[in-house]
Amino acid sequence: MNKQANWWEPIFSGELEVGLNKEKLDSLEQESFLYFDETQIDMETHA
C-alpha cells in the first residue's frame, strides 16, 4: 500500500511543490526593482 508520509503532501503538489509558479517568478524578479530598494537608509542621519 502506498502511504503518504504527511497529511499536507497532496496539498503541496504541482506548482506549489516548488513554492512558486516559475513563469510568475521570472516576472517578479524583473519587476522587483519597482518595489524593493536594496540600499539601506540610515534613519538617524535623515531624520
PDB file of N, CA and C in Angstrom:
ATOM      1  N   MET A   1       0.842  -1.193   0.000  1.00  0.00           N
ATOM      2  CA  MET A   1       0.000   0.000   0.000  1.00  0.00           C
ATOM      3  C   MET A   1       0.881   1.248   0.000  1.00  0.00           C
ATOM      4  N   ASN A   2       0.514   2.208  -0.832  1.00  0.00           N
ATOM      5  CA  ASN A   2       1.253   3.463  -0.918  1.00  0.00           C
ATOM      6  C   ASN A   2       0.712   4.414   0.137  1.00  0.00           C
ATOM      7  N   LYS A   3       1.528   4.722   1.122  1.00  0.00           N
ATOM      8  CA  LYS A   3       1.087   5.565   2.235  1.00  0.00           C
ATOM      9  C   LYS A   3       1.775   6.919   2.173  1.00  0.00           C
ATOM     10  N   GLN A   4       1.013   7.973   2.432  1.00  0.00           N
ATOM     11  CA  GLN A   4       1.576   9.313   2.492  1.00  0.00           C
ATOM     12  C   GLN A   4       2.299   9.490   3.819  1.00  0.00           C
ATOM     13  N   ALA A   5       3.451  10.134   3.767  1.00  0.00           N
ATOM     14  CA  ALA A   5       4.211  10.377   4.992  1.00  0.00           C
ATOM     15  C   ALA A   5       3.575  11.493   5.813  1.00  0.00           C
ATOM     16  N   ASN A   6       3.025  12.481   5.151  1.00  0.00           N
ATOM     17  CA  ASN A   6       2.443  13.635   5.838  1.00  0.00           C
ATOM     18  C   ASN A   6       1.097  13.983   5.223  1.00  0.00           C
ATOM     19  N   TRP A   7       0.224  14.580   6.026  1.00  0.00           N
ATOM     20  CA  TRP A   7      -1.117  14.925   5.539  1.00  0.00           C
ATOM     21  C   TRP A   7      -1.093  16.042   4.509  1.00  0.00           C
ATOM     22  N   TRP A   8      -0.046  16.880   4.498  1.00  0.00           N
ATOM     23  CA  TRP A   8      -0.015  18.023   3.592  1.00  0.00           C
ATOM     24  C   TRP A   8       0.583  17.704   2.224  1.00  0.00           C
ATOM     25  N   GLU A   9       1.075  16.503   2.027  1.00  0.00           N
ATOM     26  CA  GLU A   9       1.689  16.158   0.743  1.00  0.00           C
ATOM     27  C   GLU A   9       0.761  16.355  -0.459  1.00  0.00           C
ATOM     28  N   PRO A  10      -0.501  15.934  -0.405  1.00  0.00           N
ATOM     29  CA  PRO A  10      -1.336  16.155  -1.588  1.00  0.00           C
ATOM     30  C   PRO A  10      -1.675  17.624  -1.830  1.00  0.00           C
ATOM     31  N   ILE A  11      -1.578  18.458  -0.795  1.00  0.00           N
ATOM     32  CA  ILE A  11      -1.894  19.877  -0.953  1.00  0.00           C
ATOM     33  C   ILE A  11      -0.791  20.575  -1.732  1.00  0.00           C
ATOM     34  N   PHE A  12       0.461  20.316  -1.360  1.00  0.00           N
ATOM     35  CA  PHE A  12       1.593  20.977  -1.989  1.00  0.00           C
ATOM     36  C   PHE A  12       2.161  20.102  -3.096  1.00  0.00           C
ATOM     37  N   SER A  13       1.473  20.123  -4.206  1.00  0.00           N
ATOM     38  CA  SER A  13       1.935  19.376  -5.366  1.00  0.00           C
ATOM     39  C   SER A  13       1.827  20.280  -6.587  1.00  0.00           C
ATOM     40  N   GLY A  14       2.451  19.917  -7.638  1.00  0.00           N
ATOM     41  CA  GLY A  14       2.425  20.733  -8.845  1.00  0.00           C
ATOM     42  C   GLY A  14       3.245  21.994  -8.659  1.00  0.00           C
ATOM     43  N   GLU A  15       2.657  23.159  -8.978  1.00  0.00           N
ATOM     44  CA  GLU A  15       3.376  24.423  -8.883  1.00  0.00           C
ATOM     45  C   GLU A  15       3.675  24.796  -7.438  1.00  0.00           C
ATOM     46  N   LEU A  16       2.801  24.399  -6.514  1.00  0.00           N
ATOM     47  CA  LEU A  16       3.038  24.722  -5.110  1.00  0.00           C
ATOM     48  C   LEU A  16       4.188  23.925  -4.526  1.00  0.00           C
ATOM     49  N   GLU A  17       4.500  22.810  -5.137  1.00  0.00           N
ATOM     50  CA  GLU A  17       5.563  21.956  -4.622  1.00  0.00           C
ATOM     51  C   GLU A  17       6.911  22.674  -4.648  1.00  0.00           C
ATOM     52  N   VAL A  18       7.165  23.478  -5.649  1.00  0.00           N
ATOM     53  CA  VAL A  18       8.419  24.220  -5.734  1.00  0.00           C
ATOM     54  C   VAL A  18       8.305  25.599  -5.110  1.00  0.00           C
ATOM     55  N   GLY A  19       7.138  25.986  -4.667  1.00  0.00           N
ATOM     56  CA  GLY A  19       6.978  27.259  -3.973  1.00  0.00           C
ATOM     57  C   GLY A  19       6.264  28.309  -4.794  1.00  0.00           C
ATOM     58  N   LEU A  20       6.646  28.480  -6.042  1.00  0.00           N
ATOM     59  CA  LEU A  20       6.037  29.489  -6.892  1.00  0.00           C
ATOM     60  C   LEU A  20       5.948  28.982  -8.323  1.00  0.00           C
ATOM     61  N   ASN A  21       5.036  29.565  -9.046  1.00  0.00           N
ATOM     62  CA  ASN A  21       4.953  29.304 -10.473  1.00  0.00           C
ATOM     63  C   ASN A  21       6.197  29.899 -11.129  1.00  0.00           C
ATOM     64  N   LYS A  22       6.969  29.084 -11.825  1.00  0.00           N
ATOM     65  CA  LYS A  22       8.236  29.557 -12.395  1.00  0.00           C
ATOM     66  C   LYS A  22       8.035  30.675 -13.409  1.00  0.00           C
ATOM     67  N   GLU A  23       6.930  30.682 -14.132  1.00  0.00           N
ATOM     68  CA  GLU A  23       6.670  31.757 -15.086  1.00  0.00           C
ATOM     69  C   GLU A  23       6.462  33.073 -14.350  1.00  0.00           C
ATOM     70  N   LYS A  24       5.716  33.043 -13.257  1.00  0.00           N
ATOM     71  CA  LYS A  24       5.490  34.255 -12.484  1.00  0.00           C
ATOM     72  C   LYS A  24       6.744  34.677 -11.734  1.00  0.00           C
ATOM     73  N   LEU A  25       7.565  33.720 -11.344  1.00  0.00           N
ATOM     74  CA  LEU A  25       8.803  34.037 -10.639  1.00  0.00           C
ATOM     75  C   LEU A  25       9.714  34.892 -11.511  1.00  0.00           C
ATOM     76  N   ASP A  26       9.797  34.590 -12.800  1.00  0.00           N
ATOM     77  CA  ASP A  26      10.614  35.389 -13.706  1.00  0.00           C
ATOM     78  C   ASP A  26      10.099  36.819 -13.795  1.00  0.00           C
ATOM     79  N   SER A  27       8.789  36.997 -13.899  1.00  0.00           N
ATOM     80  CA  SER A  27       8.243  38.347 -13.987  1.00  0.00           C
ATOM     81  C   SER A  27       8.397  39.090 -12.665  1.00  0.00           C
ATOM     82  N   LEU A  28       8.312  38.383 -11.540  1.00  0.00           N
ATOM     83  CA  LEU A  28       8.516  39.029 -10.246  1.00  0.00           C
ATOM     84  C   LEU A  28       9.945  39.525 -10.095  1.00  0.00           C
ATOM     85  N   GLU A  29      10.903  38.748 -10.557  1.00  0.00           N
ATOM     86  CA  GLU A  29      12.297  39.168 -10.463  1.00  0.00           C
ATOM     87  C   GLU A  29      12.563  40.387 -11.337  1.00  0.00           C
ATOM     88  N   GLN A  30      11.914  40.470 -12.487  1.00  0.00           N
ATOM     89  CA  GLN A  30      12.100  41.608 -13.375  1.00  0.00           C
ATOM     90  C   GLN A  30      11.455  42.867 -12.805  1.00  0.00           C
ATOM     91  N   GLU A  31      10.341  42.720 -12.089  1.00  0.00           N
ATOM     92  CA  GLU A  31       9.615  43.865 -11.561  1.00  0.00           C
ATOM     93  C   GLU A  31      10.009  44.227 -10.134  1.00  0.00           C
ATOM     94  N   SER A  32      10.867  43.451  -9.508  1.00  0.00           N
ATOM     95  CA  SER A  32      11.182  43.684  -8.103  1.00  0.00           C
ATOM     96  C   SER A  32      11.836  45.044  -7.877  1.00  0.00           C
ATOM     97  N   PHE A  33      12.537  45.571  -8.871  1.00  0.00           N
ATOM     98  CA  PHE A  33      13.186  46.862  -8.695  1.00  0.00           C
ATOM     99  C   PHE A  33      12.166  47.985  -8.503  1.00  0.00           C
ATOM    100  N   LEU A  34      10.936  47.772  -8.922  1.00  0.00           N
ATOM    101  CA  LEU A  34       9.903  48.784  -8.742  1.00  0.00           C
ATOM    102  C   LEU A  34       9.461  48.905  -7.286  1.00  0.00           C
ATOM    103  N   TYR A  35       9.595  47.821  -6.540  1.00  0.00           N
ATOM    104  CA  TYR A  35       9.040  47.775  -5.194  1.00  0.00           C
ATOM    105  C   TYR A  35      10.084  47.682  -4.096  1.00  0.00           C
ATOM    106  N   PHE A  36      11.233  47.111  -4.385  1.00  0.00           N
ATOM    107  CA  PHE A  36      12.223  46.856  -3.351  1.00  0.00           C
ATOM    108  C   PHE A  36      13.518  47.583  -3.672  1.00  0.00           C
ATOM    109  N   ASP A  37      13.997  48.348  -2.707  1.00  0.00           N
ATOM    110  CA  ASP A  37      15.272  49.029  -2.847  1.00  0.00           C
ATOM    111  C   ASP A  37      16.251  48.344  -1.914  1.00  0.00           C
ATOM    112  N   GLU A  38      17.325  47.824  -2.460  1.00  0.00           N
ATOM    113  CA  GLU A  38      18.267  47.060  -1.654  1.00  0.00           C
ATOM    114  C   GLU A  38      19.199  47.940  -0.834  1.00  0.00           C
ATOM    115  N   THR A  39      19.216  49.245  -1.083  1.00  0.00           N
ATOM    116  CA  THR A  39      20.082  50.125  -0.310  1.00  0.00           C
ATOM    117  C   THR A  39      19.447  50.405   1.042  1.00  0.00           C
ATOM    118  N   GLN A  40      20.273  50.435   2.061  1.00  0.00           N
ATOM    119  CA  GLN A  40      19.800  50.704   3.414  1.00  0.00           C
ATOM    120  C   GLN A  40      19.937  52.199   3.696  1.00  0.00           C
ATOM    121  N   ILE A  41      18.907  52.787   4.281  1.00  0.00           N
ATOM    122  CA  ILE A  41      18.922  54.201   4.625  1.00  0.00           C
ATOM    123  C   ILE A  41      19.106  54.320   6.129  1.00  0.00           C
ATOM    124  N   ASP A  42      20.071  55.132   6.522  1.00  0.00           N
ATOM    125  CA  ASP A  42      20.298  55.364   7.946  1.00  0.00           C
ATOM    126  C   ASP A  42      19.273  56.394   8.403  1.00  0.00           C
ATOM    127  N   MET A  43      18.301  55.972   9.184  1.00  0.00           N
ATOM    128  CA  MET A  43      17.193  56.835   9.594  1.00  0.00           C
ATOM    129  C   MET A  43      17.647  57.966  10.512  1.00  0.00           C
ATOM    130  N   GLU A  44      18.713  57.767  11.268  1.00  0.00           N
ATOM    131  CA  GLU A  44      19.170  58.802  12.189  1.00  0.00           C
ATOM    132  C   GLU A  44      19.741  60.001  11.440  1.00  0.00           C
ATOM    133  N   THR A  45      20.434  59.779  10.338  1.00  0.00           N
ATOM    134  CA  THR A  45      21.028  60.896   9.611  1.00  0.00           C
ATOM    135  C   THR A  45      19.999  61.589   8.719  1.00  0.00           C
ATOM    136  N   HIS A  46      18.902  60.914   8.380  1.00  0.00           N
ATOM    137  CA  HIS A  46      17.882  61.505   7.517  1.00  0.00           C
ATOM    138  C   HIS A  46      16.674  61.993   8.296  1.00  0.00           C
ATOM    139  N   ALA A  47      16.743  62.021   9.600  1.00  0.00           N
ATOM    140  CA  ALA A  47      15.589  62.422  10.414  1.00  0.00           C
ATOM    141  C   ALA A  47      15.468  63.918  10.501  1.00  0.00           C
TER     142      ALA A  47
END
